[in-house]
Coordinates of C-alpha atoms in Angstrom, one line a residue:
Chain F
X8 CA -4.1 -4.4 -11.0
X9 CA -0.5 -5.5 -9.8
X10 CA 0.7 -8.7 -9.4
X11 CA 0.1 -9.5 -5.9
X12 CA -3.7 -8.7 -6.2
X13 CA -3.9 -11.3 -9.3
X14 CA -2.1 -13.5 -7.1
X15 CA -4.6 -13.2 -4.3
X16 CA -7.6 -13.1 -6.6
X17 CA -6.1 -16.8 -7.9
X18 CA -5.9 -17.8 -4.6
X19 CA -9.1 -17.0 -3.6
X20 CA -11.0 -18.2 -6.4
X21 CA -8.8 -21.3 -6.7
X22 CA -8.4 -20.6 -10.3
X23 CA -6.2 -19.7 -13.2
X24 CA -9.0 -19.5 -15.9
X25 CA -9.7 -16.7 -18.4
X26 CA -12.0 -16.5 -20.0
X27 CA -12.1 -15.8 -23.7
X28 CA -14.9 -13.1 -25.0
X29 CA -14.6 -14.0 -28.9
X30 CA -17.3 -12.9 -28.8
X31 CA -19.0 -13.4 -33.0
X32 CA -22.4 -11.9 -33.4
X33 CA -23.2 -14.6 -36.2
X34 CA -22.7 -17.4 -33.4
X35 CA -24.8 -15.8 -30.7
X36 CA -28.4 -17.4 -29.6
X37 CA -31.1 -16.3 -32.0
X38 CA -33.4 -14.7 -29.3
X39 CA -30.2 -11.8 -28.3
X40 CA -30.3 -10.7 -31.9
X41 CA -33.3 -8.6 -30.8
X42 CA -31.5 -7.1 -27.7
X43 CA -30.3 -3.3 -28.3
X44 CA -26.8 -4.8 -28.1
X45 CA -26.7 -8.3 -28.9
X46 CA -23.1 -8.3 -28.8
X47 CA -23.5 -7.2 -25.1
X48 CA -26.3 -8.6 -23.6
X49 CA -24.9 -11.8 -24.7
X50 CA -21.2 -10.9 -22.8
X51 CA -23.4 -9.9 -20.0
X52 CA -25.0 -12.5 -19.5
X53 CA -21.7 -15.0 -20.0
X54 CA -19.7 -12.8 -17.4
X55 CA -22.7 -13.4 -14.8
X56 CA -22.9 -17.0 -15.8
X57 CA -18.8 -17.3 -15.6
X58 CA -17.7 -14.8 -12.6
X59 CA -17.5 -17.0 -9.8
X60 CA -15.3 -19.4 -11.7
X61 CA -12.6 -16.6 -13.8
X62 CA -10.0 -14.5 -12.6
X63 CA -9.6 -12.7 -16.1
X64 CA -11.7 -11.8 -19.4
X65 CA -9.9 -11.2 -23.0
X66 CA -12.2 -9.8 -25.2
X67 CA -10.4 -10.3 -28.4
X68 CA -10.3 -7.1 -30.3
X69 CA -10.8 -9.2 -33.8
X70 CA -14.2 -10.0 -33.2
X71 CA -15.2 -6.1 -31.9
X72 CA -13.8 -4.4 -35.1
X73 CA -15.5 -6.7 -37.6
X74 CA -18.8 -5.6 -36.4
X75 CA -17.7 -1.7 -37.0
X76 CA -17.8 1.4 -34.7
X77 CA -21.1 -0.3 -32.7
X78 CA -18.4 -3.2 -32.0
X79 CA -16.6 -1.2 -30.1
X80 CA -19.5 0.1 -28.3
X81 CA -20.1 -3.2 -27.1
X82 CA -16.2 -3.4 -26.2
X83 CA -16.5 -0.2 -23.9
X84 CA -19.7 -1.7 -22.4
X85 CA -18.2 -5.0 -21.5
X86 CA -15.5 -2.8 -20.0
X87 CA -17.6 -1.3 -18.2
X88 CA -19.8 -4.2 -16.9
X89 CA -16.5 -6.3 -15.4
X90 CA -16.3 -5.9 -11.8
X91 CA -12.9 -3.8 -11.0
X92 CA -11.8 -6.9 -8.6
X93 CA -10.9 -9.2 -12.3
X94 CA -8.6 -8.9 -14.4
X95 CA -8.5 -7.5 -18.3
X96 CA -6.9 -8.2 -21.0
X97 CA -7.0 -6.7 -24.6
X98 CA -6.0 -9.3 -26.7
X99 CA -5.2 -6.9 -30.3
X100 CA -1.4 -7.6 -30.5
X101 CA -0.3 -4.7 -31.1
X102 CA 3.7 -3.5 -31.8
X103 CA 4.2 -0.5 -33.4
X104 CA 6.8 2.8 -33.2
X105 CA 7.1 4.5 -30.1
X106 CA 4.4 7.4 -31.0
X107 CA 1.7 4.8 -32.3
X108 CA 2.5 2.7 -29.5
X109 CA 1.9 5.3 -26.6
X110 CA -1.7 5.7 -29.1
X111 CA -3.1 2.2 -28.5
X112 CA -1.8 2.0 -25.0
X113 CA -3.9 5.5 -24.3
X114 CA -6.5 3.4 -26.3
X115 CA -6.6 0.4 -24.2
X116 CA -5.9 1.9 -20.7
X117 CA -7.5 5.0 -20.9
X118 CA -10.8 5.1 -22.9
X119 CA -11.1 1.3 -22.1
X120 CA -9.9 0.8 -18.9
X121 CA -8.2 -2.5 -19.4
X122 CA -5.1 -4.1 -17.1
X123 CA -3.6 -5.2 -19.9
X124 CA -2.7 -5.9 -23.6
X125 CA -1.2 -8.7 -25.6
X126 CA 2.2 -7.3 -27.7
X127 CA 4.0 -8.5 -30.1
X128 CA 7.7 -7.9 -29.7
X129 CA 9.2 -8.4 -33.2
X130 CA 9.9 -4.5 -33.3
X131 CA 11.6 -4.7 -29.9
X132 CA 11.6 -3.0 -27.2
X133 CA 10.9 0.8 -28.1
X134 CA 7.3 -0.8 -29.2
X135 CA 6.9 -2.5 -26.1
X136 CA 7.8 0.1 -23.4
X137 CA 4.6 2.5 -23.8
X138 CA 2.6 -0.1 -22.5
X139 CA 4.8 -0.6 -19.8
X140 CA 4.5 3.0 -18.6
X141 CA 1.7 3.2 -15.9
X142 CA 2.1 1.2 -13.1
X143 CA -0.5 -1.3 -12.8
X144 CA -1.1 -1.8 -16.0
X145 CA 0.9 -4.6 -18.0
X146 CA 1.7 -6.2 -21.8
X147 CA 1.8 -9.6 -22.1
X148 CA 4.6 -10.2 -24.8
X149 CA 4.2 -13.1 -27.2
X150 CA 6.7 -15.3 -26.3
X151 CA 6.0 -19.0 -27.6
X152 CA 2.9 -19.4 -29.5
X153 CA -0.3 -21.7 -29.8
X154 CA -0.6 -22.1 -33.3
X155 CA 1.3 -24.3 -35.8
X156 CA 3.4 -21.3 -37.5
X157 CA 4.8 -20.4 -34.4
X158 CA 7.7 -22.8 -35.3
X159 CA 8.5 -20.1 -38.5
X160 CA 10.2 -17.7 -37.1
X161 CA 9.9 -18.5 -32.9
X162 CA 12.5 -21.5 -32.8
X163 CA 14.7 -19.2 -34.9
X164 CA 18.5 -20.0 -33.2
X165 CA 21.7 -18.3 -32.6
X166 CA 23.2 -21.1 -31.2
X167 CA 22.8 -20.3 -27.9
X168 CA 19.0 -19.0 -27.5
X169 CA 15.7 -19.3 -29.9
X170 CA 13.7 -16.0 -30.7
X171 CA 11.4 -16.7 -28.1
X172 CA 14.0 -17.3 -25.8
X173 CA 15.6 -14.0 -26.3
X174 CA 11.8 -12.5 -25.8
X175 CA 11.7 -14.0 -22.4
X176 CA 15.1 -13.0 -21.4
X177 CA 14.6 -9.0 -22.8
X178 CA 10.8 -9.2 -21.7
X179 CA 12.4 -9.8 -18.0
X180 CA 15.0 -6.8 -18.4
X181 CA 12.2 -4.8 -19.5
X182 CA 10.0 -6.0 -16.2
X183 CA 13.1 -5.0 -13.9
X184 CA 12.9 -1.1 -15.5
X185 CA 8.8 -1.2 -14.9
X186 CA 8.5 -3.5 -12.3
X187 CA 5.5 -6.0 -12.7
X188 CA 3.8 -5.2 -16.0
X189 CA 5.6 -7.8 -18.2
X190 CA 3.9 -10.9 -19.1
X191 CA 4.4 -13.4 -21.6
X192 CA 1.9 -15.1 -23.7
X193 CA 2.7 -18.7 -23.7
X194 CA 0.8 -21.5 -25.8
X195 CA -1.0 -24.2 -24.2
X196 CA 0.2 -26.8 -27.0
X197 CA 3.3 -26.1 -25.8
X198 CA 3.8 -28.1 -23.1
X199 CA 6.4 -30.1 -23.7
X200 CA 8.6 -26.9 -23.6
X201 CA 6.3 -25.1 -20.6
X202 CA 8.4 -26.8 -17.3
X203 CA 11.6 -25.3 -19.7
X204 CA 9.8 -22.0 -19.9
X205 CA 9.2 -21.4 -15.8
X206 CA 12.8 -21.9 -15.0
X207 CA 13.3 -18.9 -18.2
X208 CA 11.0 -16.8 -16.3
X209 CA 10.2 -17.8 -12.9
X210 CA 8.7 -14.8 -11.5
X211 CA 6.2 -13.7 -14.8
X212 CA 3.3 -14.5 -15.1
X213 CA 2.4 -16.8 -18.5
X214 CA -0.7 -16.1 -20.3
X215 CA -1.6 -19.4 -21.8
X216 CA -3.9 -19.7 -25.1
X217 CA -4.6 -23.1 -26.6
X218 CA -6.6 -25.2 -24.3
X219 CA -10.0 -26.7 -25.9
X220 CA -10.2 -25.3 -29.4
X221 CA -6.6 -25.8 -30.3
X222 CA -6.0 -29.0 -27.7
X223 CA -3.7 -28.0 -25.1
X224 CA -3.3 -30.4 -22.1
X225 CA -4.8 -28.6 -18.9
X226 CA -3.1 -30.6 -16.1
X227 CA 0.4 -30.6 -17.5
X228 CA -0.2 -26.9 -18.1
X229 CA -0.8 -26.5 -14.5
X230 CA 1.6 -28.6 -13.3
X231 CA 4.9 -27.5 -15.2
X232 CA 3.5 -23.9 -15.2
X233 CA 2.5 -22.8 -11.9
X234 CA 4.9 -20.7 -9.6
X235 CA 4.6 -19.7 -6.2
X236 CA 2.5 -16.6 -7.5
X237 CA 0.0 -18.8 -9.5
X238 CA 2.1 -17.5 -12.3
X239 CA -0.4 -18.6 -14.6
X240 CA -3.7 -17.1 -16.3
X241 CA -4.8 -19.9 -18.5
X242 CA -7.5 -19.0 -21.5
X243 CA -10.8 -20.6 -22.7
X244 CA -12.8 -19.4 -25.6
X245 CA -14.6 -21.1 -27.7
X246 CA -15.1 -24.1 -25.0
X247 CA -16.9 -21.8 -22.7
X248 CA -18.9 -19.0 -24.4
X249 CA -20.0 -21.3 -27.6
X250 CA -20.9 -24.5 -25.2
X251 CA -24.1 -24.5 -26.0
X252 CA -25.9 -22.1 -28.8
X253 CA -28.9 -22.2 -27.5
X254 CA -31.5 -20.1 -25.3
X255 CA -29.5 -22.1 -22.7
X256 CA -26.3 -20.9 -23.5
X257 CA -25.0 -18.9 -20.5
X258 CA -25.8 -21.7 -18.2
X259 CA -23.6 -24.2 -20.2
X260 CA -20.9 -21.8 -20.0
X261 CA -21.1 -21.1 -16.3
X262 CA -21.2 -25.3 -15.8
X263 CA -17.6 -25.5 -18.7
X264 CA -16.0 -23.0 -16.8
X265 CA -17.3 -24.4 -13.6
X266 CA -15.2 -27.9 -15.0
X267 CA -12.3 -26.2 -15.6
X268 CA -11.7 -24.1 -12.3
X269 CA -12.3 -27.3 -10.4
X270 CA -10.1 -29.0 -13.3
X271 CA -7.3 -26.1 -12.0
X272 CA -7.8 -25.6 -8.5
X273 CA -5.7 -28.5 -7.1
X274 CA -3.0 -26.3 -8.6
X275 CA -3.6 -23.1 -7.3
Chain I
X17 CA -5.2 -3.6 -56.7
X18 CA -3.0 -5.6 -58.7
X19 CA 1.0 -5.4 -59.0
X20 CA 1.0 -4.3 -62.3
X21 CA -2.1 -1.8 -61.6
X22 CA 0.5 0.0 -58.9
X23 CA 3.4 -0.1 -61.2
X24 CA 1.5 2.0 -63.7
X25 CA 0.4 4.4 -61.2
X26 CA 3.7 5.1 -60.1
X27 CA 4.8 5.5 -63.7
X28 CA 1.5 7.7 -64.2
X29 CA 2.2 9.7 -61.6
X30 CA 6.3 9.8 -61.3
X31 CA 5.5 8.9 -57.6
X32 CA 6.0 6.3 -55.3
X33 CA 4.7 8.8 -52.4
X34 CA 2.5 7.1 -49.6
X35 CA 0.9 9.7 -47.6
X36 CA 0.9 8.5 -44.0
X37 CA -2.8 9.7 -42.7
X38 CA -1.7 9.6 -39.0
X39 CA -4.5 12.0 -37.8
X40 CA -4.5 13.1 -34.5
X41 CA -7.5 15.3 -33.3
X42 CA -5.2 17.2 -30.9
X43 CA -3.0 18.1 -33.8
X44 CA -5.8 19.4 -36.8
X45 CA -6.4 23.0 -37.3
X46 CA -8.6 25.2 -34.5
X47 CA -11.0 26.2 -37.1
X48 CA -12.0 22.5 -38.2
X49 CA -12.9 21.3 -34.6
X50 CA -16.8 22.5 -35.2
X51 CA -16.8 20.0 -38.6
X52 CA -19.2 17.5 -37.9
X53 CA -16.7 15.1 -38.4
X54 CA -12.9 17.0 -37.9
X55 CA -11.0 14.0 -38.3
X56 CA -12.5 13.2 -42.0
X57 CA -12.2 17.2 -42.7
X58 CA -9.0 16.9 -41.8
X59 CA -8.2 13.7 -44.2
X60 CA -10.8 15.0 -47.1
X61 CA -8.7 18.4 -47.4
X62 CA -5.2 16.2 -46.8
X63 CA -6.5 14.2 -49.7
X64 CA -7.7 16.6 -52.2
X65 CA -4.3 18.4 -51.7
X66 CA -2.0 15.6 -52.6
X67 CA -4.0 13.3 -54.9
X68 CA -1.8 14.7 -58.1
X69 CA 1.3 13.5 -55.9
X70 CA 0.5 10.4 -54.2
X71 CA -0.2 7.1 -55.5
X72 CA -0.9 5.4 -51.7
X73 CA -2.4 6.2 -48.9
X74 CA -2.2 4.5 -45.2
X75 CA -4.2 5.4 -41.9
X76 CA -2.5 4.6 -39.2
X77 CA -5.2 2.4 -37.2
X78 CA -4.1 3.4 -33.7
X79 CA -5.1 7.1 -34.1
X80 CA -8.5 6.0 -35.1
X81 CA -9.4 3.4 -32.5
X82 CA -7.5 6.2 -29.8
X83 CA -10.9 8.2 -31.1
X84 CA -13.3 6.0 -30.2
X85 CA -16.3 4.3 -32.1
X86 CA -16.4 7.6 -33.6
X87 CA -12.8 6.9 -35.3
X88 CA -13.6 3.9 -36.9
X89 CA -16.9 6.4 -38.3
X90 CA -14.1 8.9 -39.4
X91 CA -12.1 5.8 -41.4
X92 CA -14.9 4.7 -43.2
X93 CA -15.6 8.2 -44.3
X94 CA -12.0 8.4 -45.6
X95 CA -11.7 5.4 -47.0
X96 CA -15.5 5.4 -48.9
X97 CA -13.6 9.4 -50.1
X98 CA -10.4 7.8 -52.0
X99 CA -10.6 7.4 -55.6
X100 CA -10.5 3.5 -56.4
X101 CA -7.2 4.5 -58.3
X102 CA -5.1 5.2 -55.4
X103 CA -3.9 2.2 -53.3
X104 CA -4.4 1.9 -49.8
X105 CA -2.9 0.7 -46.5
X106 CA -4.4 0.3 -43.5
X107 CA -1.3 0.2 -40.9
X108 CA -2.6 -2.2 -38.5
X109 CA 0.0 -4.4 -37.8
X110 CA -1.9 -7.3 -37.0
X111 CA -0.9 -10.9 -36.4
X112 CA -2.7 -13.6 -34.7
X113 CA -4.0 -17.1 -35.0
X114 CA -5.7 -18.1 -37.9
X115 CA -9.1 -17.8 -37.1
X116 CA -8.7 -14.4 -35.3
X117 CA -6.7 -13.2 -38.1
X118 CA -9.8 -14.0 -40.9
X119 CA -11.6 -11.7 -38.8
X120 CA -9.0 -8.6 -38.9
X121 CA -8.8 -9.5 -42.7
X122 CA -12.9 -9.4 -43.2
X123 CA -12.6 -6.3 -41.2
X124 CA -9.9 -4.4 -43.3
X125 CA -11.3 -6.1 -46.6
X126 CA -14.5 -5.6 -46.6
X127 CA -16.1 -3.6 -43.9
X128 CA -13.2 -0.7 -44.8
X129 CA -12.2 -2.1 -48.6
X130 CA -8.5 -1.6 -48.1
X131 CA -6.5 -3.0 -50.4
X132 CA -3.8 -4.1 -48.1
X133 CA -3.1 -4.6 -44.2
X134 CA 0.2 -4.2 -42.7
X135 CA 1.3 -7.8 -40.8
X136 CA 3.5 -9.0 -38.2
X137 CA 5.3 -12.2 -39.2
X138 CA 5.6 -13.2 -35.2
X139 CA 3.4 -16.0 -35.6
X140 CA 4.5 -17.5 -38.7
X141 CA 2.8 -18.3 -41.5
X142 CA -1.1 -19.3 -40.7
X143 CA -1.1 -15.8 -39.1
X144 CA -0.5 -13.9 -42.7
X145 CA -2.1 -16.4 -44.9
X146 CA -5.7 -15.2 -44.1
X147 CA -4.6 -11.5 -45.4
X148 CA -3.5 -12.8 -48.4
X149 CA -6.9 -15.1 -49.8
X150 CA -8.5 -12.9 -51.9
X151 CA -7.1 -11.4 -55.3
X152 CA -5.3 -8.3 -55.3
X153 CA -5.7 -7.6 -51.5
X154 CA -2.2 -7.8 -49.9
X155 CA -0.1 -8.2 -46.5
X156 CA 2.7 -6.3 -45.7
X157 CA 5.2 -8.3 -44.1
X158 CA 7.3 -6.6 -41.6
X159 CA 10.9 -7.3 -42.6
X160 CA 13.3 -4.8 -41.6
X161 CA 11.5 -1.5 -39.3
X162 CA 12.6 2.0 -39.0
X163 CA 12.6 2.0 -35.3
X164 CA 16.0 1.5 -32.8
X165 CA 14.5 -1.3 -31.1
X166 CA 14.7 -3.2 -35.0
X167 CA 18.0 -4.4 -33.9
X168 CA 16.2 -6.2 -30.8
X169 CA 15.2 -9.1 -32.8
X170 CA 15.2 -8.6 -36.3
X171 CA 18.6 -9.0 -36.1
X172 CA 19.1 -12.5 -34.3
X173 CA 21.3 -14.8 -36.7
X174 CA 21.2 -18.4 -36.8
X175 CA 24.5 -18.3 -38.5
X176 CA 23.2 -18.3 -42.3
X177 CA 20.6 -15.7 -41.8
X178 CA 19.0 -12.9 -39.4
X179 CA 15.5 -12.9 -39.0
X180 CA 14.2 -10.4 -41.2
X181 CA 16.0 -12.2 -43.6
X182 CA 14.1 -15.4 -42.9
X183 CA 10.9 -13.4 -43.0
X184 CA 12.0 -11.7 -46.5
X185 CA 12.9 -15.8 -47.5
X186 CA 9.7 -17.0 -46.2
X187 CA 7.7 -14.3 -47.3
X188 CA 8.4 -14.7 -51.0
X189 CA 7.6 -18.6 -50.6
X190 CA 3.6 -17.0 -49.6
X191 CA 3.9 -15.1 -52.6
X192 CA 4.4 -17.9 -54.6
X193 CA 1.4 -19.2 -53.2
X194 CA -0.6 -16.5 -53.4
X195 CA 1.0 -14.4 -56.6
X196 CA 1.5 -11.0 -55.9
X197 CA 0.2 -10.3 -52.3
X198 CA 2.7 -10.2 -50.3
X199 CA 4.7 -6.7 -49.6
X200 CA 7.2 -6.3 -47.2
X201 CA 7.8 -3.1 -44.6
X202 CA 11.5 -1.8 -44.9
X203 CA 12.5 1.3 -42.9
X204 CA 13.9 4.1 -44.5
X205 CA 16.5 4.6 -41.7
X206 CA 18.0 1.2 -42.5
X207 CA 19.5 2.5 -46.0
X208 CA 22.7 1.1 -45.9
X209 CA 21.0 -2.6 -45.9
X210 CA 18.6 -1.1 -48.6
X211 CA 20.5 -2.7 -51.8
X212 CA 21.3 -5.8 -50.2
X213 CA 17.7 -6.5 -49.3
X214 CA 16.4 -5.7 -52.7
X215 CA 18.8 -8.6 -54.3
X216 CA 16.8 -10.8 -51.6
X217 CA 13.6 -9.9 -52.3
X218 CA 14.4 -8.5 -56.4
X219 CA 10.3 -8.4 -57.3
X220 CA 8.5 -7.3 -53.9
X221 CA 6.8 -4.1 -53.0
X222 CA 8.8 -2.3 -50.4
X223 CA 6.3 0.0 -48.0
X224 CA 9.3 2.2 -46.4
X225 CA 8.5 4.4 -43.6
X226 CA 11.1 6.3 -42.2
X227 CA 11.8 9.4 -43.9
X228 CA 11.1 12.6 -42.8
X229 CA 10.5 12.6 -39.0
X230 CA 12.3 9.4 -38.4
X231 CA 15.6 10.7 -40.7
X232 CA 15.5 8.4 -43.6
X233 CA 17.3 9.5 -46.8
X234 CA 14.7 9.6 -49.8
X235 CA 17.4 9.5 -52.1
X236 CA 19.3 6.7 -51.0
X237 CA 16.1 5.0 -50.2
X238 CA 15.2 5.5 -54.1
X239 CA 18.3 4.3 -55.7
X240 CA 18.8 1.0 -53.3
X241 CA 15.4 0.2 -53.3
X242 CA 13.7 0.9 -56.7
X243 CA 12.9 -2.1 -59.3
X244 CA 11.8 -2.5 -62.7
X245 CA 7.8 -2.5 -61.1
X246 CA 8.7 0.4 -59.0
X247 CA 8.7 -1.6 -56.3
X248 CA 8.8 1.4 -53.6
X249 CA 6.0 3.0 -51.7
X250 CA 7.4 5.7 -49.2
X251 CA 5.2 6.7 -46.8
X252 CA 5.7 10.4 -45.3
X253 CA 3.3 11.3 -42.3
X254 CA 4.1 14.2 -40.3
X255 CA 6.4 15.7 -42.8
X256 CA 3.0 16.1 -45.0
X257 CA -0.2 16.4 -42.8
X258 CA 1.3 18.6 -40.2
X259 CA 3.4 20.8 -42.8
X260 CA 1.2 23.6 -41.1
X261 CA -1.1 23.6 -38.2
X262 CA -2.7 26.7 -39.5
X263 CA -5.7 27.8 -41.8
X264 CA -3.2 26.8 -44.7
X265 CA -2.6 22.8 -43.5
X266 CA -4.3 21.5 -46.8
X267 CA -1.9 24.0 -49.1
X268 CA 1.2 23.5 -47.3
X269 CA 0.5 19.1 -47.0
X270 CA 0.2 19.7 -50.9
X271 CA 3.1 21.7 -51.5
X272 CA 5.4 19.4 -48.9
X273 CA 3.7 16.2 -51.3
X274 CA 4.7 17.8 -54.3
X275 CA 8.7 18.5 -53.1
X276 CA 8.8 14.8 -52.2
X277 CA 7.2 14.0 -55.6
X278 CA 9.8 15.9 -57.4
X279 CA 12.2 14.1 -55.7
X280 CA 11.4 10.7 -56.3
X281 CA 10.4 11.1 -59.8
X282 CA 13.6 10.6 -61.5
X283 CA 13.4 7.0 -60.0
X284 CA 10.7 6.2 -61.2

């Protein structure tokens, strides 16, 4: 998917929201455990519940390998269950050498069909770039994280820019050479720093981890975040798919996700 | 695997070699394609060839997932084949938010009974501390990589220190916590920093990839890097499993493990 289509889909769905498939088989309903794929019949049934209301589903690759091979089973089925009109991401955070890099983008893109990838840039660019390589398809690089160790290394300082500041300034170089596929990932319990961030990188677009779970402010999200664009695909998880655990679970997740779309769409 | 366990293997076996089980279906012999399983034929004979040379081994995850469900099937297989005596790596290069990275840990830990998982320090601390929980299963840190984009970031000085510095720093602070579980990844090509990063980190475990196809010097690599533990596990890949594409591959990975060996054992 490119750019302008996310744009459009944002616009016409007045929303931002992603929707997180962590998807744990030990905190699924009791009556799926006796479905063929319990891991799937229960994404199925959240993507139905949710669709009207998301532009974008990250599975998060975690939660498919720690069930084993079958996990990823119930990855490629999910895959193959979203509509072709959302958008993907594989959030595995992957950096690695050029040759294992071109391996998990072939991974993701090819046998799984995803529009995109979370990356980690600590081994620069050369780890990045084979993601960047088909048009269409895109990395969003972590830039400034959700979680409390982000400040470890990611505030690191020359003097004149932090780490993550450098990532967004080289993420963008890298966008010019592959034109649209370089996001950022950009943590919703950041937002004190978020109005800071646009004017760094006006044109990407932010993925943004954090709300709910991890208590990100929503509105000021929105507000300092958006860009003409949208600019902004903005993640729930746990909020959404684990809203209610039981036989009515997917309805509880379509009426969360319902709340936040209309929570985003003044800002779309 | 404990420290000390690794230190006497090395001294056991005058080694330090890692072989790098990078297995890629489109690069194992024609005559092992009607296996039932020609990745793990692949690994089983690659093993059985260099088990008097090598005291490590590390699968590189993305040429397993690039396999499909059917990869991770091939991994258990190899891992479930190693003698409890070796050490192994599974070269993952995860890093993620504390919760997410429990799950990779479980995953590597338990479903595959690795004994360590190589970790990127992006996201600070709460992103390795999950790999590091139980006993004598480790995280290894990457500090300084073999690859040209290293210099993107790993190199970005606040004036007192650049960040794989502050990643070798912080790292050893973990390992205080959590006594002897925390490795770090140093690239082989990066010899000429070799010495100086062993006085910063003068007990760690060193996994150095780098030689061979990347142009790493074993030698210097050995003298720089080496410690009273050992301290060194150089991982060769390509150099090994693809010494010959022929009928011969196992004979010829043996023979190219045992050169290395030979090499590295007056180090150790």
């Amino acid at each position: 998917m490119f750019p302008d289509q996310l744009s459009s889909l944002i616009k016409a769905k007045s929303s931002f929201l992603c929707v997180g498939l962590d998807t744990d088989v030990r905190r699924i309903p009791e009556h799926l455990h006796s479905a063929p794929d319990p891991i799937f019949a229960f994404n199925k049934a959240i993507i139905d519940a949710t669709l009207p209301f998301a532009v974008a589903y990250k599975p998060n690759l975690a939660f498919y390998e720690a069930a084993g091979p079958k996990g990823w089973e119930s990855l490629k089925k999910t895959l193959d269950y979203l509509p072709k009109d959302v958008f993907t991401i594989a959030d595995a955070k992957r950096g690695d050498i050029g040759n294992t890099a071109k391996m998990y983008a072939k991974t993701f893109f090819e046998t799984y069909s995803f529009d995109s990838v979370t990356v980690s840039p600590y081994m620069g660019k050369d780890a990045v770039t084979p993601f960047l390589e088909q048009e269409g398809k895109w990395a969003f690089v972590l830039g400034l994280t959700s979680n409390a160790g982000a400040a470890d290394f990611q505030y690191h300082c020359d003097g004149k820019e932090m780490l993550y500041e450098r990532v967004l300034r080289m993420g963008q170089t890298w966008d010019n050479e592959y034109p649209g596929d370089v996001g950022f990932v950009v943590g919703a319990t950041k937002t004190n720093k978020m109005a800071e961030i646009r004017t760094q990188a006006p044109n990407s677009f932010f993925l943004v981890p954090g709300i709910g779970a991890q208590g990100g402010d929503l509105h000021a999200v929105c507000q300092h975040g958006v860009n003409s664009g949208g600019g902004l695909l903005i993640n729930s998880s746990r909020g959404i798919i684990y809203a209610s655990q039981g036989a009515n679970f997917a309805h509880a997740a379509g009426e969360a996700a319902a709340a936040l779309q209309q929570e985003m769409a003044p800002y779309t």
